[in-house]
Short mmCIF file of C-alpha atoms and ligand atoms in Angstrom, two decimals:
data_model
loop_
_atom_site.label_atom_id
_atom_site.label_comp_id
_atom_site.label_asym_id
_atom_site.label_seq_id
_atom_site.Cartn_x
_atom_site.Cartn_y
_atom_site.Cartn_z
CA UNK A 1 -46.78 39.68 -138.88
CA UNK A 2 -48.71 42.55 -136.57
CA UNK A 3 -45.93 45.33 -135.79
CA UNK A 4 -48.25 46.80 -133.01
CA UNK A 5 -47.91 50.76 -132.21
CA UNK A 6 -48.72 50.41 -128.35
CA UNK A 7 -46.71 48.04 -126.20
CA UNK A 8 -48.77 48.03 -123.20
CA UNK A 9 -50.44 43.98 -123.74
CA UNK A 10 -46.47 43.25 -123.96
CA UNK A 11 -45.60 45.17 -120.92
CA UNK A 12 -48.19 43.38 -118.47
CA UNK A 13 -47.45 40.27 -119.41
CA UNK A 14 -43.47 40.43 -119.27
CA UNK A 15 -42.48 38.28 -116.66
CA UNK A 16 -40.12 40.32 -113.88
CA UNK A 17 -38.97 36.96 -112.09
CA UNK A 18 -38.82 33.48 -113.29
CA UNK A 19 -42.53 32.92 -112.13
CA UNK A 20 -44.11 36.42 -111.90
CA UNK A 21 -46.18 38.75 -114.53
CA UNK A 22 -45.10 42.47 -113.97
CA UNK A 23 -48.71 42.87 -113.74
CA UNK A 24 -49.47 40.33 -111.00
CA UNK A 25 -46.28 42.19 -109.18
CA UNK A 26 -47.95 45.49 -109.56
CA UNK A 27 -51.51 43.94 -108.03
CA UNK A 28 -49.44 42.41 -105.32
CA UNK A 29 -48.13 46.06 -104.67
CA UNK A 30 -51.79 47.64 -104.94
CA UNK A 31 -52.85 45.12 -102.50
CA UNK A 32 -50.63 46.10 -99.71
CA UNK A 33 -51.03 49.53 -100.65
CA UNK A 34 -54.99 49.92 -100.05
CA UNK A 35 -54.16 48.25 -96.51
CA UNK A 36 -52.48 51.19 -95.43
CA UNK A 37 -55.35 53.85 -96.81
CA UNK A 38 -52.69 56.32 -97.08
CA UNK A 39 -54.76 57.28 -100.79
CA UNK A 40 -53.80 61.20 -101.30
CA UNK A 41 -50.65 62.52 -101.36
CA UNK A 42 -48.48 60.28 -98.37
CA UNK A 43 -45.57 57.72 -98.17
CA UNK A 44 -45.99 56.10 -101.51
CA UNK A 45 -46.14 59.43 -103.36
CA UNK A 46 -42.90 60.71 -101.47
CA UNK A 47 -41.18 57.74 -102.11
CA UNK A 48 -41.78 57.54 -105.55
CA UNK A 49 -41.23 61.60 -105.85
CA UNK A 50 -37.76 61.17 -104.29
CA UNK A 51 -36.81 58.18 -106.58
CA UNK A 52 -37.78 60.95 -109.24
CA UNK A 53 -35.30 63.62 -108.03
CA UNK A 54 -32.82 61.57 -108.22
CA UNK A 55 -33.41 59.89 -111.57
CA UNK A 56 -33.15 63.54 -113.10
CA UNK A 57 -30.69 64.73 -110.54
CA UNK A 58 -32.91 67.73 -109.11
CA UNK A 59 -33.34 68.56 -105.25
CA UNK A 60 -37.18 68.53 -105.79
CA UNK A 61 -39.93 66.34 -107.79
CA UNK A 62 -43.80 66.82 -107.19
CA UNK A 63 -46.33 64.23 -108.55
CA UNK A 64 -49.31 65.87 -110.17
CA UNK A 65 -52.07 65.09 -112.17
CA UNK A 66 -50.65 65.45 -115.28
CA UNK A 67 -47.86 66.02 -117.44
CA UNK A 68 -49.59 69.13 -118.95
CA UNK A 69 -50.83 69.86 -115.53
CA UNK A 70 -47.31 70.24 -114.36
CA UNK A 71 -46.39 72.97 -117.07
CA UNK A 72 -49.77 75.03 -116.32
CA UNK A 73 -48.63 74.59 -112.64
CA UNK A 74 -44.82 75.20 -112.94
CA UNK A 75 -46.28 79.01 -114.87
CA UNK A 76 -48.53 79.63 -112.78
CA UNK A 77 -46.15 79.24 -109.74
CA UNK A 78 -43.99 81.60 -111.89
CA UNK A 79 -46.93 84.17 -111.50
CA UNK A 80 -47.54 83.29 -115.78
CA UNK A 81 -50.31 84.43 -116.80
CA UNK A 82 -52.88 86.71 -118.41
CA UNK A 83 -51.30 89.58 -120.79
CA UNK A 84 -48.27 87.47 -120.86
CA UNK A 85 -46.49 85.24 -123.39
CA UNK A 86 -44.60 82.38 -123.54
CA UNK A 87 -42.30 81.47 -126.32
CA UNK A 88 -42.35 77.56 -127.59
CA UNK A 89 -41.59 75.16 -130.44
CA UNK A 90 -44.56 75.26 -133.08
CA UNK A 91 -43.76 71.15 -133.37
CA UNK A 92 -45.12 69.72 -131.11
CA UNK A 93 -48.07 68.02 -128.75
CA UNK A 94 -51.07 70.39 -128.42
CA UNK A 95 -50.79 70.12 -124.82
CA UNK A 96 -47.45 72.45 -124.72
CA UNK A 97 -49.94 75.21 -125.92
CA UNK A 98 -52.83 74.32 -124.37
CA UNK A 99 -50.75 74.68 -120.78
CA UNK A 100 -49.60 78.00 -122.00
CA UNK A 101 -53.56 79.07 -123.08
CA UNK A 102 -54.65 76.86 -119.46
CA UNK A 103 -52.33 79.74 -117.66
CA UNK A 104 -54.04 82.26 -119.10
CA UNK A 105 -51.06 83.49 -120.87
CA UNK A 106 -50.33 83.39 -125.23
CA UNK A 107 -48.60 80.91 -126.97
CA UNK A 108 -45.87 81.96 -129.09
CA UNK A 109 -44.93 79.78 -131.84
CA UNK A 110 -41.62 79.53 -133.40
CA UNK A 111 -40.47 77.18 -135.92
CA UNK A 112 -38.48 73.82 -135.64
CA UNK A 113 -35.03 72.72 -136.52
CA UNK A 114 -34.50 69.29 -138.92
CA UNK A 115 -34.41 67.41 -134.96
CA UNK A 116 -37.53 68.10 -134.47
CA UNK A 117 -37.43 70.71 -131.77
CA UNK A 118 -37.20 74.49 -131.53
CA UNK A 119 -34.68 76.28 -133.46
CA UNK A 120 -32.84 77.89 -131.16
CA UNK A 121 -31.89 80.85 -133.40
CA UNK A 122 -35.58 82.46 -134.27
CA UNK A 123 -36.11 82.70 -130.71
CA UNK A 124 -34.59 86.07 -130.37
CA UNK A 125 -37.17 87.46 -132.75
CA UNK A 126 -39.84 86.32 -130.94
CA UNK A 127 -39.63 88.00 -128.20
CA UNK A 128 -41.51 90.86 -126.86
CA UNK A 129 -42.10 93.60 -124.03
CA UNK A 130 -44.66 90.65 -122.96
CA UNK A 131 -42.78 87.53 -123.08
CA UNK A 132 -42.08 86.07 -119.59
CA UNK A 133 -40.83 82.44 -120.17
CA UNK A 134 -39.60 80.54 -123.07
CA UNK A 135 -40.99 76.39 -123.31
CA UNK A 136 -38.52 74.43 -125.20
CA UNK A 137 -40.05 70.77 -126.39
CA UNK A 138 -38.11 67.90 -125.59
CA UNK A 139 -40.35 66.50 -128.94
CA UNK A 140 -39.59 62.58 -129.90
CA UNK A 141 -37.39 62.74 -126.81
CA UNK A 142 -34.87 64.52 -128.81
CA UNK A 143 -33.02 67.77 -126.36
CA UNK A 144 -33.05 71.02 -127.73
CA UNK A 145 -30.10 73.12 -127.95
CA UNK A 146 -30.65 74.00 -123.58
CA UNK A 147 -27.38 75.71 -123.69
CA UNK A 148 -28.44 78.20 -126.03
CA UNK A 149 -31.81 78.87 -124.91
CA UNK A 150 -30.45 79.23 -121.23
CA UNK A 151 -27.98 81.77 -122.33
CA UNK A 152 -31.15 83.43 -124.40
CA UNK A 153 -33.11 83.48 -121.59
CA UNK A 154 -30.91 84.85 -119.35
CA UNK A 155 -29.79 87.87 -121.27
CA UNK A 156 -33.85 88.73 -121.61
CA UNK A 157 -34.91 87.53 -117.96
CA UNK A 158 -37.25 85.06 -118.96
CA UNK A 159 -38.19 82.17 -117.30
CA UNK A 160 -37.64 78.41 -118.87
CA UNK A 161 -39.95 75.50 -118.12
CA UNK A 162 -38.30 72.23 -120.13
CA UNK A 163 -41.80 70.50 -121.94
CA UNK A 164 -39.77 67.26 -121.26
CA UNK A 165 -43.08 64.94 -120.91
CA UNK A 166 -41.79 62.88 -123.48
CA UNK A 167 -37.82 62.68 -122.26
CA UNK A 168 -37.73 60.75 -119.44
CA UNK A 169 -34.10 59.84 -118.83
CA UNK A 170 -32.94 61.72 -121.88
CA UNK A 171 -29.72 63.88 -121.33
CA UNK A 172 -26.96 66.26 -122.74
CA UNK A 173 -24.00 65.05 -121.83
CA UNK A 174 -24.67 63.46 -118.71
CA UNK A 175 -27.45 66.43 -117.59
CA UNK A 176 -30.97 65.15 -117.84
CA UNK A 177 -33.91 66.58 -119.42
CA UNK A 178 -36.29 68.38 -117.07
CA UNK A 179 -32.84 70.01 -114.96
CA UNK A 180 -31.67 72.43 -116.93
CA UNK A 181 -35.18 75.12 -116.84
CA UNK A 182 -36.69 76.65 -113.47
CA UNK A 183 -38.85 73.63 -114.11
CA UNK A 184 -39.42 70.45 -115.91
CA UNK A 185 -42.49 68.80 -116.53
CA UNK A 186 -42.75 65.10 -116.79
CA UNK A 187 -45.71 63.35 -118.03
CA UNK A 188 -46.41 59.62 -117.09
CA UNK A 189 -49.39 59.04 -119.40
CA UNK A 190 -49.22 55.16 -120.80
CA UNK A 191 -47.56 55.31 -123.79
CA UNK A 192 -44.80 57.35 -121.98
CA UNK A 193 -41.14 55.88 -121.59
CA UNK A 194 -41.91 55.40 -117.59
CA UNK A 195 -46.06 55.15 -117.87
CA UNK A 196 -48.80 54.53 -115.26
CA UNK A 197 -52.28 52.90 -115.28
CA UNK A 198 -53.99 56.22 -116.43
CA UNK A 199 -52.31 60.02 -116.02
CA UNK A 200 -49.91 61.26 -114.05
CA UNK A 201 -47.00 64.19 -114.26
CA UNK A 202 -44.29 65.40 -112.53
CA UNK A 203 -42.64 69.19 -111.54
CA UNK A 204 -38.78 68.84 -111.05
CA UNK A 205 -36.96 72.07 -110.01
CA UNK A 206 -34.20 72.83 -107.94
CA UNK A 207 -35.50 76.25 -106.92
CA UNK A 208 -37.28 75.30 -103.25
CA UNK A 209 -39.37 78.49 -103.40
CA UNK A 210 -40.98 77.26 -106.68
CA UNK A 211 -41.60 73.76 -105.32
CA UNK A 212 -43.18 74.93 -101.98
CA UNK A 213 -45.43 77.00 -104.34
CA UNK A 214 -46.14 73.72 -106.69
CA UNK A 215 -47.31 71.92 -103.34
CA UNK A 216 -49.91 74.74 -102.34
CA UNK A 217 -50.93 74.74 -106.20
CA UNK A 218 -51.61 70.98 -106.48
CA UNK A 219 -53.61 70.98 -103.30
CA UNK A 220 -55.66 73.95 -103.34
CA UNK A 221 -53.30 75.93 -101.66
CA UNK A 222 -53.74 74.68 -98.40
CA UNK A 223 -51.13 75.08 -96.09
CA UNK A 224 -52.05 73.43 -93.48
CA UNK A 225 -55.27 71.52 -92.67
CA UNK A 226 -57.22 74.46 -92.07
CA UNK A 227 -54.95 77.43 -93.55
CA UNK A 228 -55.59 78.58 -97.17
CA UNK A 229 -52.45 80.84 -98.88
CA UNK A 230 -53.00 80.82 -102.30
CA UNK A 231 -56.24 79.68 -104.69
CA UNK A 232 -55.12 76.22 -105.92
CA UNK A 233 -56.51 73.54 -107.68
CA UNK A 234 -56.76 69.61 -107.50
CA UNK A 235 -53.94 68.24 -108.85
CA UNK A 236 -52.06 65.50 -107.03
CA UNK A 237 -50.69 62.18 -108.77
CA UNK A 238 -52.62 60.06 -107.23
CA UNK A 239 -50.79 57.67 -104.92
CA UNK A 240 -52.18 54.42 -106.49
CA UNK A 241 -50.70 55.65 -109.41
CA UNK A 242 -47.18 55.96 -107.78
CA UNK A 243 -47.16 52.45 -105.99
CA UNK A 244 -47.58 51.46 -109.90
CA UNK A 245 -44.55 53.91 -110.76
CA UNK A 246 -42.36 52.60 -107.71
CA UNK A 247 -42.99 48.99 -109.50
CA UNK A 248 -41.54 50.38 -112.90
CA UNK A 249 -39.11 53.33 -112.29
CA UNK A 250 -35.91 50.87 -111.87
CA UNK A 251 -36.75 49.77 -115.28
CA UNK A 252 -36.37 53.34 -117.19
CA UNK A 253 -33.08 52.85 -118.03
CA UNK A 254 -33.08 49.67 -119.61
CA UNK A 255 -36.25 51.40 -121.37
CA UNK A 256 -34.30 53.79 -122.97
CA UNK A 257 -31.29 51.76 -124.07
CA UNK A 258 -33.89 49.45 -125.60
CA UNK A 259 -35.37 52.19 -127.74
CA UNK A 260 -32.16 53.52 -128.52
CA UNK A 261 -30.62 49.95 -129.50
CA UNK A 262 -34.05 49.25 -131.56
CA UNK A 263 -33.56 53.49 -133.13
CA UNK A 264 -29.94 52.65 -134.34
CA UNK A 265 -31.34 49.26 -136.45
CA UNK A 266 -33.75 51.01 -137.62
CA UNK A 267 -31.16 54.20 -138.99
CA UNK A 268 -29.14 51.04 -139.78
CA UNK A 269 -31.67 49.85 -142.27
CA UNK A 270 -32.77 52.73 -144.13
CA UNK A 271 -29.37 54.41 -144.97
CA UNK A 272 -29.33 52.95 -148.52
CA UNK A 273 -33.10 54.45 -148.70
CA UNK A 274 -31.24 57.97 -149.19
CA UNK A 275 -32.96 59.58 -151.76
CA UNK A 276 -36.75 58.30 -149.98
CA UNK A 277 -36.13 58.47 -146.79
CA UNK A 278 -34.73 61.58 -144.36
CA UNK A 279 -33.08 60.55 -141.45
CA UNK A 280 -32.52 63.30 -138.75
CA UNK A 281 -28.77 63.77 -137.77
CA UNK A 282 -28.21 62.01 -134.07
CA UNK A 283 -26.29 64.04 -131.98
CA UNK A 284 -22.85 61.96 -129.84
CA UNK A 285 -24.14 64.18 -126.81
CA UNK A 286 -27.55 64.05 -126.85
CA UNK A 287 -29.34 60.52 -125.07
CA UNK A 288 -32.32 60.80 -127.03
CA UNK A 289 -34.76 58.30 -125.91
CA UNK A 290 -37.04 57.99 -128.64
CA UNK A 291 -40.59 57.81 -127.58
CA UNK A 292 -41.41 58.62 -131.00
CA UNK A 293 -39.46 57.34 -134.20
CA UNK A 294 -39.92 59.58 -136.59
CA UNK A 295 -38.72 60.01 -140.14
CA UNK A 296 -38.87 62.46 -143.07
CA UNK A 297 -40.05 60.31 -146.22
CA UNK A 298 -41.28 60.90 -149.63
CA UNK A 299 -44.83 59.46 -150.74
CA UNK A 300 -45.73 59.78 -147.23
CA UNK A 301 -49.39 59.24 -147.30
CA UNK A 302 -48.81 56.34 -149.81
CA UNK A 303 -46.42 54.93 -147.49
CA UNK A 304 -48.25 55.27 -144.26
CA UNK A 305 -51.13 53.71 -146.07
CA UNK A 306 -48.96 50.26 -147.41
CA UNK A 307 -47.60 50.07 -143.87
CA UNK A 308 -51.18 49.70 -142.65
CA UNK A 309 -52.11 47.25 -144.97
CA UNK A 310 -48.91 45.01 -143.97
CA UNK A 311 -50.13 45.42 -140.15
CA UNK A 312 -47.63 47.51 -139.07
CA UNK A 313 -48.85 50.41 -137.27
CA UNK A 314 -46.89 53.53 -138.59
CA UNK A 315 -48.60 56.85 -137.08
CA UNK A 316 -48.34 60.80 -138.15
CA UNK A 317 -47.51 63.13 -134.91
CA UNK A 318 -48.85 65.51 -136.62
CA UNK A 319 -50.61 65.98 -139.81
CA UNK A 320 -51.85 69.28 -138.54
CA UNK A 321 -49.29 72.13 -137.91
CA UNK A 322 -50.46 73.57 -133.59
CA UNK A 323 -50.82 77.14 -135.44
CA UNK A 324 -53.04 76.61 -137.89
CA UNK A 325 -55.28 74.40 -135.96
CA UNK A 326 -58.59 76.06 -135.17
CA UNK A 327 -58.32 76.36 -131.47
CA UNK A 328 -54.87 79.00 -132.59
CA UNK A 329 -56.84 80.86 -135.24
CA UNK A 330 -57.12 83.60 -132.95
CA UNK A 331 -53.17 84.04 -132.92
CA UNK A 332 -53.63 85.26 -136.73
CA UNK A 333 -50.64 82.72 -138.14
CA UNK A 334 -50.61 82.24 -141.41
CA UNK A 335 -49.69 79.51 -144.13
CA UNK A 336 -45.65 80.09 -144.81
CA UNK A 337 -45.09 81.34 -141.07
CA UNK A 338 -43.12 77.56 -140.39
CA UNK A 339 -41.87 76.05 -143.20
CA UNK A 340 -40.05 73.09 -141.34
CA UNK A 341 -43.19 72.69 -139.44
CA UNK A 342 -45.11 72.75 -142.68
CA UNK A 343 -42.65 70.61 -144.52
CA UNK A 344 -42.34 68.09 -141.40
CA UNK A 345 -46.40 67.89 -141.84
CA UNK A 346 -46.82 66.16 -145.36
CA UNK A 347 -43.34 64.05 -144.88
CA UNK A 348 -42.85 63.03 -141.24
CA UNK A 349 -43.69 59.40 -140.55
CA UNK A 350 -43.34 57.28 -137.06
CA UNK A 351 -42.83 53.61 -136.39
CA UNK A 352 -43.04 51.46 -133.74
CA UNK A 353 -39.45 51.74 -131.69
CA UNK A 354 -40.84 50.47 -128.05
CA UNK A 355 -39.12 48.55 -125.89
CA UNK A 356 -40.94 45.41 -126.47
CA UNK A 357 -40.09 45.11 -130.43
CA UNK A 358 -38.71 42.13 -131.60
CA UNK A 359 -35.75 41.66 -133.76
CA UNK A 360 -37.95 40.04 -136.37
CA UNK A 361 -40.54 42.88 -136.12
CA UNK A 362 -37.76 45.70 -136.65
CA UNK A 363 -36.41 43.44 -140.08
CA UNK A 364 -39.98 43.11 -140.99
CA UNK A 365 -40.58 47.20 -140.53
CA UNK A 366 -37.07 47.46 -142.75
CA UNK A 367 -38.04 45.04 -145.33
CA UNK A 368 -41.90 46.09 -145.80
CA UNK A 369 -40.36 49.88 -146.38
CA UNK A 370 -37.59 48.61 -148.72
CA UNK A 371 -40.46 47.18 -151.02
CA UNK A 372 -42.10 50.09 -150.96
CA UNK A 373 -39.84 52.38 -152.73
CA UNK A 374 -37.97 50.01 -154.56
CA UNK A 375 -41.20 47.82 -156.16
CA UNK A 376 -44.11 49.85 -155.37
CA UNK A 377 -42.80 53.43 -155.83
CA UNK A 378 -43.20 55.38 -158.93
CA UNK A 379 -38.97 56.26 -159.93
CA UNK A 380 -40.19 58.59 -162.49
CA UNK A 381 -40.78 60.79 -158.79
CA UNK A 382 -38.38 63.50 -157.90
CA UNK A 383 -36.09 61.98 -155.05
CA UNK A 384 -37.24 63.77 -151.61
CA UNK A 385 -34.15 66.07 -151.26
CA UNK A 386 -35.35 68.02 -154.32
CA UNK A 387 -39.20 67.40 -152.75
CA UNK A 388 -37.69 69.42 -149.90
CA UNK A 389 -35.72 71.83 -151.64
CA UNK A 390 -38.32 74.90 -151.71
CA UNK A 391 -38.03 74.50 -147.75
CA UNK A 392 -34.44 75.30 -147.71
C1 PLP B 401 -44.82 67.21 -125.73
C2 PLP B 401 -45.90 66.90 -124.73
N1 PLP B 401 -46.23 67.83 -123.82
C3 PLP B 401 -47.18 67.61 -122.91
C4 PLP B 401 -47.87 66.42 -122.87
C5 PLP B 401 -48.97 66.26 -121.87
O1 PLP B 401 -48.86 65.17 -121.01
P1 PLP B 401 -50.17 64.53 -120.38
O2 PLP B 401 -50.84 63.71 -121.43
O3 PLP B 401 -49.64 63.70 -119.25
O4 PLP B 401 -51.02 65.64 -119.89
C6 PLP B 401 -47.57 65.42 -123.79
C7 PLP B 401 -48.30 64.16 -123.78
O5 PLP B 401 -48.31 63.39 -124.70
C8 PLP B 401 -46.57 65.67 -124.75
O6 PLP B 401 -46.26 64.77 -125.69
#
């Protein structure tokens, strides 16, 4: 059996009505939508932008280019940039720092909590005469702890942009990811929990002033047709890319409850794994919406490698920790500076959660993972909470 990583041949050909592929739906749609010519910015875009709004429950959503072109935007229209810096998790997808670096300003890295995103109470020392925003990761679609970091935040008068590109429709009780911040940035890359045919992202704010100045940004700061306020660049979602958004957005919830239902079989099925395999602790308030599945597990390597070879595409987000790659060398971290991150490196491990697993799949990804530690792995091994132990 193939346990594919990517969903996307699954997506296109899931039939919508008794009698139509999504994909022929979403041709249909393109169809009608290059008969109008309306191809930057227009109806489709503000359509799909207000659908947006009110999926996250903000006043304002702008489509960009992409999700990390809506956190180098959202800074920027914070006036982020050069000599400043801008705290964020040290877990996490390089383009959280490369927005930061893209705004001119400095990434600060601080390390993660056992959930996978930033712990909450290092922040504090992080921060200096130059820090103007902090960046908390909404990493696996996990939340981190916003109520903290607002209260943080507010006390030092620093901004908050929510990296939520990988929460769509995640929530603490009941508030959505991407609401809490002065902005959040959404990104609707394909392998994203609401994805388009190539990139897109999203700004959503409540603060007007900032999304006037988002609008200006993404279209190089024109005003009007002939007025220029500010420099800007080219950044608008394209429209074709939102008539394919409009087709899928009333699907993100049943998204999410998919890869939620598919998370808790696969907690399910590893409890009695204890002393192999590290599951992080699921919070009753948090909807976390899994775009990635990811584990702590001993013998990783070994592990990833027998998944392979029984076709099921396990992956490693990341092998590398962000600060010690060589585009950060310049920040002068050092080996020891992030032990979870460090730790998380050797032992984390994702499978396949997407909404288009089967039941037999997930027993298959259970079962292949069961004979790995109970036929295949050495016992003489220490059992991973001791393998973790210099961490704690
Ligand atoms: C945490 C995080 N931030 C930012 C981005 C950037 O989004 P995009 O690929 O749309 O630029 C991603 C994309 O994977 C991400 O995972």
């Amino acid at each position: 059996m193939k346990v594919p990583f990517s969903y996307l041949q699954r997506q296109f050909k899931q039939s919508e009505s008794k009698d139509k592929l999504l994909a022929d739906l979403i041709i249909n749609d393109i169809r009608d939508f290059i008969s109008t010519s309306d191809f930057t910015l227009g109806k489709k875009l503000e359509e799909f932008e207000e659908k947006f709004a009110n999926l996250i429950g903000v006043k304002y959503a702008l489509g960009v280019g992409s999700g990390t072109d809506a956190l180098i935007l959202s800074l920027k229209a914070e006036n982020i940039g050069f000599g400043d810096e801008v705290i964020t998790c040290a877990e996490t997808f390089i383009a959280t720092a490369g927005a930061i670096a893209g705004s001119g300003a400095t990434p600060v890295f601080v390390d993660v909590n056992d959930e996978f995103t930033i712990d909450e109470t290092l922040i504090e020392n992080a921060i200096t005469e130059k820090t103007k925003a902090i960046m908390p990761v909404y990493f696996t679609g996990n939340c981190p702890n916003m109520d903290k970091i607002l209260q943080i935040a507010k006390k030092h008068d620093l901004k908050v942009i929510e990296d939520s590109c990988c929460a769509i429709d995640a929530d603490i009780k009941g508030k959505k990811a991407g609401s809490f911040g002065n902005a959040g940035a959404f990104s609707f890359h394909p392998l994203k929990n609401l994805n388009v045919f190539s990139d897109g992202g999203m700004v959503t704010t409540n603060d007007e002033n900032l999304a006037n100045k988002i609008k200006l940004l993404r279209n190089h700061g024109l005003k009007n047709r002939d007025e220029v306020e500010i420099f800007g660049y080219n950044s608008r979602l394209d429209t074709l890319q939102a008539v394919v958004a409009l087709r899928m957005i009333d699907d993100v919830k049943n998204v999410s409850d998919q890869r939620i239902n598919n998370a808790k079989k696969l907690d399910d099925g590893f409890r009695d794994l204890k002393d192999f395999i590290e599951i992080p602790k699921r919070s009753p308030n948090v909807r976390q919406v899994f775009h990635l599945y990811m584990l702590r597990v001993k013998k990783r390597d070994e592990l990833h490698a027998f998944l392979n070879s029984k076709d099921i595409e396990a992956k490693i987000h990341y092998p590398i920790a962000l600060p010690y790659q060589q585009c950060c060398k310049h920040l002068n971290y050092k080996k020891g500076d992030f032990p979870k991150t460090e730790r998380d490196c050797s032992t984390i491990i994702t499978l396949p959660c997407h909404q288009h697993l089967r039941d037999e799949e997930i027993d298959y990804m259970i079962q292949t993972i069961k004979d790995f530690y109970l036929n295949h792995f050495d016992k003489a091994d220490l059992p991973f909470k001791e393998l973790n132990a210099c961490t704690k």
